[in-house]
Short mmCIF file of N, CA and C in Angstrom, two decimals:
data_model
loop_
_atom_site.label_atom_id
_atom_site.label_comp_id
_atom_site.label_asym_id
_atom_site.label_seq_id
_atom_site.Cartn_x
_atom_site.Cartn_y
_atom_site.Cartn_z
N UNK A 1 -21.45 -27.05 2.66
CA UNK A 1 -20.92 -25.70 2.80
C UNK A 1 -19.39 -25.74 2.78
N UNK A 2 -18.76 -24.63 2.58
CA UNK A 2 -17.31 -24.50 2.49
C UNK A 2 -16.65 -24.91 3.81
N UNK A 3 -15.63 -25.76 3.74
CA UNK A 3 -14.93 -26.21 4.94
C UNK A 3 -14.12 -25.10 5.59
N UNK A 4 -13.81 -24.03 4.84
CA UNK A 4 -13.03 -22.92 5.39
C UNK A 4 -13.87 -22.01 6.28
N UNK A 5 -15.17 -22.07 6.14
CA UNK A 5 -16.05 -21.23 6.94
C UNK A 5 -16.29 -21.86 8.30
N UNK A 6 -16.53 -21.05 9.33
CA UNK A 6 -16.81 -21.59 10.66
C UNK A 6 -18.08 -22.43 10.66
N UNK A 7 -18.15 -23.36 11.63
CA UNK A 7 -19.33 -24.21 11.77
C UNK A 7 -20.58 -23.34 11.93
N UNK A 8 -21.62 -23.67 11.21
CA UNK A 8 -22.87 -22.92 11.28
C UNK A 8 -22.86 -21.65 10.47
N UNK A 9 -21.88 -21.48 9.62
CA UNK A 9 -21.76 -20.23 8.89
C UNK A 9 -22.67 -20.15 7.68
N UNK A 10 -23.48 -21.15 7.49
CA UNK A 10 -24.37 -21.10 6.34
C UNK A 10 -25.50 -20.11 6.54
N UNK A 11 -25.69 -19.64 7.78
CA UNK A 11 -26.77 -18.68 7.98
C UNK A 11 -26.35 -17.31 7.47
N UNK A 12 -27.33 -16.54 7.09
CA UNK A 12 -27.11 -15.26 6.43
C UNK A 12 -26.32 -14.28 7.29
N UNK A 13 -26.62 -14.23 8.57
CA UNK A 13 -25.94 -13.25 9.43
C UNK A 13 -24.45 -13.54 9.54
N UNK A 14 -24.09 -14.81 9.61
CA UNK A 14 -22.67 -15.16 9.70
C UNK A 14 -21.96 -14.81 8.40
N UNK A 15 -22.57 -15.13 7.28
CA UNK A 15 -21.97 -14.80 5.99
C UNK A 15 -21.85 -13.29 5.82
N UNK A 16 -22.85 -12.55 6.26
CA UNK A 16 -22.81 -11.09 6.18
C UNK A 16 -21.66 -10.54 7.02
N UNK A 17 -21.50 -11.10 8.22
CA UNK A 17 -20.43 -10.66 9.11
C UNK A 17 -19.06 -10.95 8.46
N UNK A 18 -18.90 -12.14 7.90
CA UNK A 18 -17.64 -12.49 7.25
C UNK A 18 -17.35 -11.58 6.07
N UNK A 19 -18.37 -11.26 5.30
CA UNK A 19 -18.20 -10.37 4.15
C UNK A 19 -17.82 -8.97 4.62
N UNK A 20 -18.45 -8.49 5.67
CA UNK A 20 -18.13 -7.18 6.23
C UNK A 20 -16.68 -7.13 6.71
N UNK A 21 -16.25 -8.20 7.38
CA UNK A 21 -14.87 -8.27 7.85
C UNK A 21 -13.89 -8.26 6.67
N UNK A 22 -14.23 -9.02 5.64
CA UNK A 22 -13.36 -9.08 4.46
C UNK A 22 -13.28 -7.72 3.78
N UNK A 23 -14.39 -7.04 3.66
CA UNK A 23 -14.38 -5.70 3.03
C UNK A 23 -13.57 -4.72 3.85
N UNK A 24 -13.72 -4.80 5.16
CA UNK A 24 -12.97 -3.91 6.05
C UNK A 24 -11.47 -4.16 5.90
N UNK A 25 -11.10 -5.42 5.88
CA UNK A 25 -9.68 -5.77 5.74
C UNK A 25 -9.15 -5.30 4.38
N UNK A 26 -9.96 -5.47 3.35
CA UNK A 26 -9.54 -5.02 2.02
C UNK A 26 -9.33 -3.51 2.00
N UNK A 27 -10.24 -2.76 2.63
CA UNK A 27 -10.09 -1.31 2.69
C UNK A 27 -8.82 -0.92 3.44
N UNK A 28 -8.54 -1.62 4.54
CA UNK A 28 -7.32 -1.34 5.29
C UNK A 28 -6.09 -1.59 4.43
N UNK A 29 -6.09 -2.68 3.70
CA UNK A 29 -4.95 -3.00 2.83
C UNK A 29 -4.80 -1.98 1.71
N UNK A 30 -5.92 -1.55 1.14
CA UNK A 30 -5.86 -0.54 0.08
C UNK A 30 -5.29 0.77 0.61
N UNK A 31 -5.68 1.14 1.83
CA UNK A 31 -5.14 2.35 2.44
C UNK A 31 -3.64 2.22 2.71
N UNK A 32 -3.23 1.04 3.15
CA UNK A 32 -1.81 0.80 3.41
C UNK A 32 -1.01 0.87 2.11
N UNK A 33 -1.53 0.30 1.04
CA UNK A 33 -0.86 0.37 -0.26
C UNK A 33 -0.74 1.82 -0.71
N UNK A 34 -1.80 2.60 -0.54
CA UNK A 34 -1.77 4.02 -0.93
C UNK A 34 -0.73 4.77 -0.11
N UNK A 35 -0.66 4.47 1.19
CA UNK A 35 0.32 5.13 2.06
C UNK A 35 1.74 4.77 1.63
N UNK A 36 1.97 3.50 1.33
CA UNK A 36 3.30 3.07 0.91
C UNK A 36 3.69 3.67 -0.44
N UNK A 37 2.73 3.76 -1.35
CA UNK A 37 3.02 4.37 -2.65
C UNK A 37 3.37 5.85 -2.50
N UNK A 38 2.66 6.54 -1.62
CA UNK A 38 2.95 7.95 -1.38
C UNK A 38 4.34 8.12 -0.78
N UNK A 39 4.70 7.25 0.16
CA UNK A 39 6.03 7.32 0.76
C UNK A 39 7.10 7.04 -0.28
N UNK A 40 6.85 6.08 -1.14
CA UNK A 40 7.81 5.76 -2.20
C UNK A 40 7.97 6.94 -3.17
N UNK A 41 6.87 7.59 -3.49
CA UNK A 41 6.93 8.76 -4.38
C UNK A 41 7.75 9.87 -3.74
N UNK A 42 7.57 10.09 -2.43
CA UNK A 42 8.37 11.11 -1.73
C UNK A 42 9.85 10.75 -1.76
N UNK A 43 10.16 9.50 -1.51
CA UNK A 43 11.56 9.07 -1.55
C UNK A 43 12.16 9.24 -2.94
N UNK A 44 11.38 8.92 -3.96
CA UNK A 44 11.86 9.09 -5.33
C UNK A 44 12.15 10.55 -5.63
N UNK A 45 11.32 11.46 -5.13
CA UNK A 45 11.56 12.89 -5.33
C UNK A 45 12.86 13.32 -4.65
N UNK A 46 13.11 12.79 -3.46
CA UNK A 46 14.36 13.11 -2.76
C UNK A 46 15.54 12.60 -3.57
N UNK A 47 15.44 11.38 -4.08
CA UNK A 47 16.52 10.81 -4.89
C UNK A 47 16.77 11.65 -6.13
N UNK A 48 15.71 12.04 -6.81
CA UNK A 48 15.87 12.87 -8.01
C UNK A 48 16.55 14.19 -7.68
N UNK A 49 16.16 14.79 -6.57
CA UNK A 49 16.79 16.04 -6.15
C UNK A 49 18.27 15.85 -5.86
N UNK A 50 18.61 14.76 -5.20
CA UNK A 50 20.02 14.48 -4.91
C UNK A 50 20.81 14.22 -6.19
N UNK A 51 20.19 13.52 -7.13
CA UNK A 51 20.86 13.28 -8.41
C UNK A 51 21.10 14.58 -9.17
N UNK A 52 20.11 15.48 -9.13
CA UNK A 52 20.28 16.79 -9.80
C UNK A 52 21.40 17.58 -9.13
N UNK A 53 21.42 17.56 -7.80
CA UNK A 53 22.46 18.28 -7.07
C UNK A 53 23.84 17.71 -7.40
N UNK A 54 23.93 16.39 -7.44
CA UNK A 54 25.19 15.73 -7.77
C UNK A 54 25.64 16.08 -9.18
N UNK A 55 24.71 16.08 -10.12
CA UNK A 55 25.05 16.43 -11.51
C UNK A 55 25.57 17.86 -11.59
N UNK A 56 24.94 18.76 -10.84
CA UNK A 56 25.40 20.15 -10.82
C UNK A 56 26.80 20.27 -10.25
N UNK A 57 27.07 19.54 -9.20
CA UNK A 57 28.41 19.57 -8.60
C UNK A 57 29.45 18.97 -9.53
N UNK A 58 29.06 17.92 -10.24
CA UNK A 58 29.99 17.32 -11.21
C UNK A 58 30.35 18.32 -12.30
N UNK A 59 29.36 19.07 -12.75
CA UNK A 59 29.63 20.10 -13.78
C UNK A 59 30.59 21.16 -13.25
N UNK A 60 30.40 21.56 -11.97
CA UNK A 60 31.29 22.56 -11.38
C UNK A 60 32.72 22.04 -11.27
N UNK A 61 32.87 20.79 -10.91
CA UNK A 61 34.20 20.20 -10.75
C UNK A 61 34.91 20.11 -12.09
N UNK A 62 34.17 19.86 -13.15
CA UNK A 62 34.76 19.68 -14.48
C UNK A 62 35.18 21.01 -15.10
N UNK A 63 34.76 22.11 -14.56
CA UNK A 63 35.12 23.43 -15.14
C UNK A 63 36.53 23.80 -14.86
#
């Protein structure tokens, strides 16, 4: 059996438990990635708005 698995992990219940834990952790990570992507998208929108505002002010100054 795999040396990375706990002793006695060859039984079905232990493997099922490990798989369940891995799936749960994967779901948590996927949710965290989605949260971070959403935060990044919000920040990008703020940056774009600031760039538009700056461009408008630059046009006013050049008049």
